[in-house]
Amino acid sequence: AGAAVAVARAAAAAAPRSAASEAVAAAAASGAASSLLARRLLQRELRYFETTEAMIGDAGTVAAVVCGDALTVRRLHVTVELQGTHTRGMTVCDLRAFSHPPDKPQLPPNADVVTDIDAAALKAVFSRFVLDAGGTK
């Protein structure tokens, strides 16, 4: 693990400072098991998708529960499109203010949908409780 941390530190120092590379550098500096796992997952995302930004996945959901005030939530009707040519298998939210025939009428809201986030607040929660060895600060 020591060599991997050294490589991650060197790579983080040489890379442009995106939010993802900052998170990888913080994870490498911590050395805790949770931080090392987070680092490996973030590095995998960066490599696989050839990008400088990565998703924090399920940890984002946990951070959102812990920091609910960082979310903008709307009640919307949500369904999964099963027969669409371009949207098969995708989650579809009805964002229309109104509908006109021949369109189907709007259905009542059935889910709370996050439509915006305070990225800085969620990044801080993720950094503190995942990258900092479980929130020791």
Coordinates of N, CA and C in Angstrom, one line a residue:
A1 N 0.8 -1.2 0.0 CA 0.0 0.0 0.0 C 0.9 1.3 0.0
G2 N 2.0 1.2 0.6 CA 2.9 2.4 0.7 C 3.3 2.8 -0.7
A3 N 3.7 1.9 -1.6 CA 4.1 2.3 -3.0 C 2.9 2.9 -3.7
A4 N 1.7 2.3 -3.5 CA 0.5 2.9 -4.2 C 0.2 4.3 -3.7
V5 N 0.4 4.5 -2.4 CA 0.2 5.9 -1.9 C 1.2 6.8 -2.5
A6 N 2.5 6.4 -2.6 CA 3.5 7.3 -3.2 C 3.2 7.6 -4.6
V7 N 2.8 6.6 -5.4 CA 2.4 6.8 -6.8 C 1.2 7.8 -6.9
A8 N 0.2 7.6 -6.0 CA -0.9 8.4 -6.0 C -0.6 9.9 -5.7
R9 N 0.3 10.0 -4.7 CA 0.8 11.4 -4.3 C 1.5 12.0 -5.5
A10 N 2.4 11.3 -6.2 CA 3.1 11.8 -7.3 C 2.2 12.2 -8.4
A11 N 1.2 11.3 -8.7 CA 0.3 11.5 -9.8 C -0.6 12.7 -9.5
A12 N -1.0 12.8 -8.2 CA -1.8 14.0 -7.8 C -1.1 15.3 -7.9
A13 N 0.2 15.2 -7.6 CA 1.0 16.5 -7.6 C 1.2 16.9 -9.1
A14 N 1.3 16.0 -10.0 CA 1.6 16.3 -11.4 C 0.3 16.7 -12.2
A15 N -0.9 16.2 -11.7 CA -2.1 16.4 -12.4 C -2.7 17.8 -12.2
P16 N -3.6 18.3 -13.2 CA -4.3 19.5 -12.9 C -5.2 19.3 -11.7
R17 N -5.4 20.4 -10.9 CA -6.2 20.3 -9.7 C -7.7 20.3 -9.9
S18 N -8.3 19.2 -10.4 CA -9.7 19.1 -10.4 C -10.2 18.7 -9.1
A19 N -11.5 18.7 -8.9 CA -12.1 18.3 -7.6 C -11.8 16.8 -7.4
A20 N -11.8 16.0 -8.4 CA -11.5 14.6 -8.3 C -10.0 14.4 -7.9
S21 N -9.1 15.1 -8.6 CA -7.7 14.9 -8.2 C -7.4 15.4 -6.8
E22 N -8.1 16.4 -6.4 CA -7.9 16.9 -5.0 C -8.4 15.8 -4.0
A23 N -9.5 15.1 -4.3 CA -10.0 14.1 -3.5 C -9.1 12.9 -3.5
V24 N -8.5 12.5 -4.6 CA -7.6 11.4 -4.7 C -6.3 11.8 -3.8
A25 N -5.8 13.0 -3.9 CA -4.7 13.4 -3.2 C -5.0 13.4 -1.7
A26 N -6.2 13.8 -1.3 CA -6.5 13.8 0.2 C -6.6 12.3 0.7
A27 N -7.2 11.4 -0.2 CA -7.3 10.0 0.2 C -5.9 9.4 0.4
A28 N -5.0 9.8 -0.6 CA -3.6 9.2 -0.5 C -2.9 9.7 0.7
A29 N -3.1 10.9 1.1 CA -2.4 11.5 2.3 C -2.9 10.9 3.6
S30 N -4.2 10.5 3.6 CA -4.8 10.0 4.9 C -4.2 8.6 5.2
G31 N -4.1 7.7 4.3 CA -3.6 6.4 4.6 C -4.5 5.4 5.3
A32 N -5.7 5.9 5.7 CA -6.7 5.0 6.3 C -7.3 4.1 5.3
A33 N -7.8 2.9 5.7 CA -8.4 1.9 4.8 C -9.6 2.5 4.0
S34 N -10.5 3.3 4.7 CA -11.6 3.8 3.9 C -11.1 4.8 2.9
S35 N -10.1 5.6 3.2 CA -9.5 6.6 2.3 C -8.8 5.9 1.1
L36 N -8.1 4.8 1.4 CA -7.4 4.1 0.3 C -8.5 3.5 -0.6
L37 N -9.6 2.9 -0.1 CA -10.6 2.4 -0.9 C -11.2 3.5 -1.8
A38 N -11.5 4.6 -1.2 CA -12.1 5.8 -1.9 C -11.2 6.2 -3.0
R39 N -9.9 6.3 -2.7 CA -8.9 6.7 -3.7 C -8.9 5.7 -4.9
R40 N -8.9 4.4 -4.6 CA -8.9 3.4 -5.7 C -10.1 3.5 -6.5
L41 N -11.3 3.7 -5.9 CA -12.5 3.9 -6.6 C -12.5 5.1 -7.5
L42 N -12.1 6.2 -6.9 CA -12.0 7.5 -7.7 C -11.0 7.4 -8.9
Q43 N -9.8 6.8 -8.6 CA -8.8 6.6 -9.7 C -9.4 5.7 -10.8
R44 N -10.1 4.7 -10.4 CA -10.7 3.8 -11.4 C -11.6 4.6 -12.3
E45 N -12.5 5.4 -11.7 CA -13.4 6.2 -12.5 C -12.7 7.1 -13.4
L46 N -11.7 7.8 -13.0 CA -10.9 8.7 -13.8 C -10.3 8.0 -15.0
R47 N -9.7 6.9 -14.7 CA -9.0 6.1 -15.8 C -10.1 5.6 -16.8
Y48 N -11.1 4.9 -16.3 CA -12.0 4.2 -17.1 C -12.8 5.2 -18.1
F49 N -13.2 6.3 -17.5 CA -13.9 7.3 -18.3 C -13.1 8.4 -18.9
E50 N -11.7 8.3 -18.7 CA -10.8 9.2 -19.3 C -11.2 10.7 -19.0
T51 N -11.4 11.0 -17.8 CA -11.9 12.3 -17.4 C -11.1 12.8 -16.1
T52 N -11.3 14.0 -15.8 CA -10.7 14.6 -14.5 C -11.8 14.7 -13.5
E53 N -13.0 14.3 -13.7 CA -14.1 14.4 -12.7 C -14.7 13.0 -12.5
A54 N -15.0 12.6 -11.3 CA -15.6 11.3 -10.9 C -16.8 11.5 -10.0
M55 N -17.6 10.5 -10.1 CA -18.8 10.5 -9.2 C -18.4 9.8 -7.9
I56 N -19.1 10.2 -6.8 CA -18.8 9.5 -5.6 C -19.8 8.4 -5.3
G57 N -20.8 8.2 -6.2 CA -21.7 7.1 -6.1 C -22.5 7.0 -4.9
D58 N -22.6 5.9 -4.3 CA -23.5 5.7 -3.1 C -23.1 6.5 -1.9
A59 N -21.8 6.9 -1.9 CA -21.4 7.8 -0.8 C -22.1 9.1 -0.9
G60 N -22.4 9.5 -2.1 CA -23.1 10.8 -2.3 C -24.5 10.7 -1.7
T61 N -25.2 9.5 -1.8 CA -26.5 9.3 -1.2 C -26.4 9.4 0.3
V62 N -25.4 8.8 0.9 CA -25.2 8.9 2.3 C -24.9 10.3 2.7
A63 N -24.1 11.0 2.0 CA -23.8 12.4 2.3 C -25.0 13.3 2.2
A64 N -25.9 13.0 1.2 CA -27.1 13.7 1.1 C -28.1 13.5 2.2
V65 N -28.1 12.3 2.8 CA -29.0 12.0 3.9 C -28.4 12.8 5.1
V66 N -27.1 12.8 5.3 CA -26.5 13.4 6.5 C -26.6 14.9 6.3
C67 N -26.5 15.4 5.1 CA -26.5 16.9 4.8 C -27.7 17.3 3.9
G68 N -28.9 16.9 4.3 CA -30.1 17.1 3.5 C -30.4 18.5 3.1
D69 N -29.9 19.5 3.9 CA -30.1 20.9 3.5 C -29.3 21.3 2.3
A70 N -28.4 20.4 1.8 CA -27.6 20.7 0.6 C -28.3 20.3 -0.7
L71 N -29.6 19.9 -0.5 CA -30.3 19.4 -1.7 C -31.5 20.3 -2.0
T72 N -31.8 20.4 -3.3 CA -33.1 20.9 -3.7 C -33.9 19.8 -4.2
V73 N -35.1 19.6 -3.7 CA -35.9 18.4 -4.0 C -37.3 18.8 -4.5
R74 N -37.7 18.1 -5.5 CA -39.1 18.4 -6.1 C -39.9 17.1 -6.1
R75 N -41.2 17.2 -5.8 CA -42.1 16.0 -6.0 C -42.4 16.0 -7.5
L76 N -42.1 14.8 -8.1 CA -42.4 14.6 -9.5 C -42.9 13.3 -9.8
H77 N -43.6 13.1 -10.9 CA -43.9 11.8 -11.4 C -42.7 11.2 -12.1
V78 N -42.3 10.0 -11.6 CA -41.1 9.3 -12.2 C -41.6 7.9 -12.6
T79 N -41.1 7.5 -13.8 CA -41.3 6.2 -14.3 C -40.1 5.7 -15.0
V80 N -40.0 4.4 -15.3 CA -38.9 3.9 -16.1 C -39.5 3.5 -17.5
E81 N -39.0 4.1 -18.5 CA -39.4 3.9 -19.9 C -39.0 2.5 -20.3
L82 N -39.9 1.6 -20.7 CA -39.6 0.3 -21.0 C -39.7 0.0 -22.5
Q83 N -40.3 0.9 -23.3 CA -40.5 0.6 -24.7 C -40.0 1.7 -25.6
G84 N -39.4 2.8 -25.1 CA -39.0 3.8 -26.0 C -37.8 3.5 -26.8
T85 N -37.7 4.0 -28.0 CA -36.6 3.8 -28.9 C -35.3 4.4 -28.4
H86 N -35.5 5.6 -27.9 CA -34.3 6.4 -27.4 C -34.1 6.4 -25.9
T87 N -35.1 6.0 -25.2 CA -35.0 6.1 -23.7 C -35.2 4.7 -23.0
R88 N -35.2 3.6 -23.7 CA -35.5 2.3 -23.1 C -34.6 2.1 -21.9
G89 N -35.2 1.8 -20.8 CA -34.5 1.5 -19.5 C -34.1 2.8 -18.7
M90 N -34.4 3.9 -19.3 CA -34.1 5.2 -18.6 C -35.2 5.6 -17.6
T91 N -34.8 6.3 -16.6 CA -35.7 6.9 -15.7 C -36.2 8.2 -16.3
V92 N -37.5 8.4 -16.3 CA -38.1 9.6 -16.9 C -38.9 10.4 -15.9
C93 N -38.6 11.7 -15.7 CA -39.4 12.6 -14.8 C -40.2 13.5 -15.6
D94 N -41.4 13.7 -15.2 CA -42.3 14.6 -15.9 C -42.1 16.0 -15.4
L95 N -41.4 16.9 -16.1 CA -41.1 18.2 -15.7 C -42.0 19.3 -16.3
R96 N -43.0 18.8 -17.1 CA -43.9 19.8 -17.8 C -44.7 20.6 -16.8
A97 N -44.9 21.8 -17.1 CA -45.8 22.7 -16.3 C -47.3 22.3 -16.6
F98 N -47.5 21.8 -17.8 CA -48.9 21.5 -18.2 C -48.8 20.5 -19.4
S99 N -49.9 19.9 -19.8 CA -49.9 19.0 -21.0 C -51.1 19.3 -21.8
H100 N -51.0 19.1 -23.1 CA -52.1 19.3 -24.0 C -52.3 18.0 -24.8
P101 N -53.6 17.7 -25.1 CA -53.8 16.6 -26.0 C -53.1 16.8 -27.3
P102 N -52.5 15.8 -28.0 CA -52.7 14.4 -27.7 C -51.8 13.8 -26.7
D103 N -51.0 14.6 -26.0 CA -50.1 14.1 -25.0 C -50.9 13.5 -23.9
K104 N -50.3 12.5 -23.2 CA -51.0 11.9 -22.1 C -51.0 13.0 -21.0
P105 N -52.1 12.9 -20.2 CA -52.2 13.9 -19.0 C -51.1 13.6 -18.0
Q106 N -50.7 14.6 -17.3 CA -49.7 14.5 -16.3 C -50.2 13.6 -15.2
L107 N -49.4 12.7 -14.7 CA -49.7 11.8 -13.6 C -49.3 12.5 -12.2
P108 N -49.9 12.1 -11.2 CA -49.5 12.7 -9.9 C -48.1 12.3 -9.5
P109 N -47.5 13.2 -8.7 CA -46.1 13.0 -8.3 C -46.0 11.7 -7.4
N110 N -45.0 10.9 -7.6 CA -44.8 9.6 -6.9 C -43.4 9.5 -6.3
A111 N -42.6 10.5 -6.4 CA -41.2 10.4 -5.9 C -40.6 11.8 -5.6
D112 N -39.7 11.8 -4.6 CA -38.9 13.0 -4.3 C -37.7 12.9 -5.2
V113 N -37.4 13.9 -6.0 CA -36.3 13.9 -7.0 C -35.4 15.1 -6.6
V114 N -34.1 14.8 -6.5 CA -33.1 15.8 -6.3 C -32.9 16.5 -7.6
T115 N -33.1 17.8 -7.7 CA -32.9 18.5 -8.9 C -31.7 19.4 -8.9
D116 N -31.1 19.7 -7.7 CA -29.9 20.5 -7.6 C -29.2 20.1 -6.3
I117 N -27.9 20.4 -6.2 CA -27.2 20.1 -5.0 C -26.2 21.2 -4.7
D118 N -25.9 21.4 -3.5 CA -24.8 22.3 -3.1 C -23.5 21.4 -3.1
A119 N -22.8 21.4 -4.2 CA -21.7 20.5 -4.4 C -20.6 20.7 -3.4
A120 N -20.4 21.9 -3.1 CA -19.3 22.2 -2.1 C -19.6 21.6 -0.7
A121 N -20.9 21.7 -0.3 CA -21.3 21.1 1.0 C -21.1 19.6 1.0
L122 N -21.6 18.9 -0.1 CA -21.5 17.5 -0.2 C -20.1 17.0 -0.3
K123 N -19.3 17.8 -1.0 CA -17.8 17.4 -1.1 C -17.2 17.5 0.2
A124 N -17.6 18.5 1.0 CA -17.0 18.7 2.4 C -17.4 17.5 3.3
V125 N -18.6 17.1 3.2 CA -19.1 15.9 4.0 C -18.3 14.7 3.6
F126 N -18.2 14.4 2.2 CA -17.5 13.2 1.7 C -16.1 13.3 2.2
S127 N -15.4 14.4 2.0 CA -14.0 14.5 2.4 C -13.8 14.3 3.9
R128 N -14.7 14.8 4.7 CA -14.5 14.7 6.1 C -14.7 13.3 6.6
F129 N -15.8 12.7 6.1 CA -16.2 11.4 6.7 C -15.7 10.2 5.9
V130 N -15.3 10.3 4.7 CA -14.7 9.2 4.0 C -13.2 9.3 3.8
L131 N -12.8 10.5 3.2 CA -11.4 10.6 3.0 C -10.5 10.9 4.2
D132 N -11.2 11.4 5.3 CA -10.4 11.7 6.5 C -10.6 10.5 7.5
A133 N -10.5 9.3 7.0 CA -10.5 8.1 7.9 C -11.7 8.1 8.9
G134 N -12.9 8.4 8.4 CA -14.1 8.3 9.2 C -14.4 9.5 10.0
G135 N -13.9 10.7 9.7 CA -14.3 11.9 10.4 C -13.5 12.1 11.6
T136 N -12.2 11.9 11.7 CA -11.5 12.2 12.9 C -11.2 13.6 13.2
K137 N -11.5 14.5 12.2 CA -11.3 15.9 12.5 C -12.5 16.5 13.2

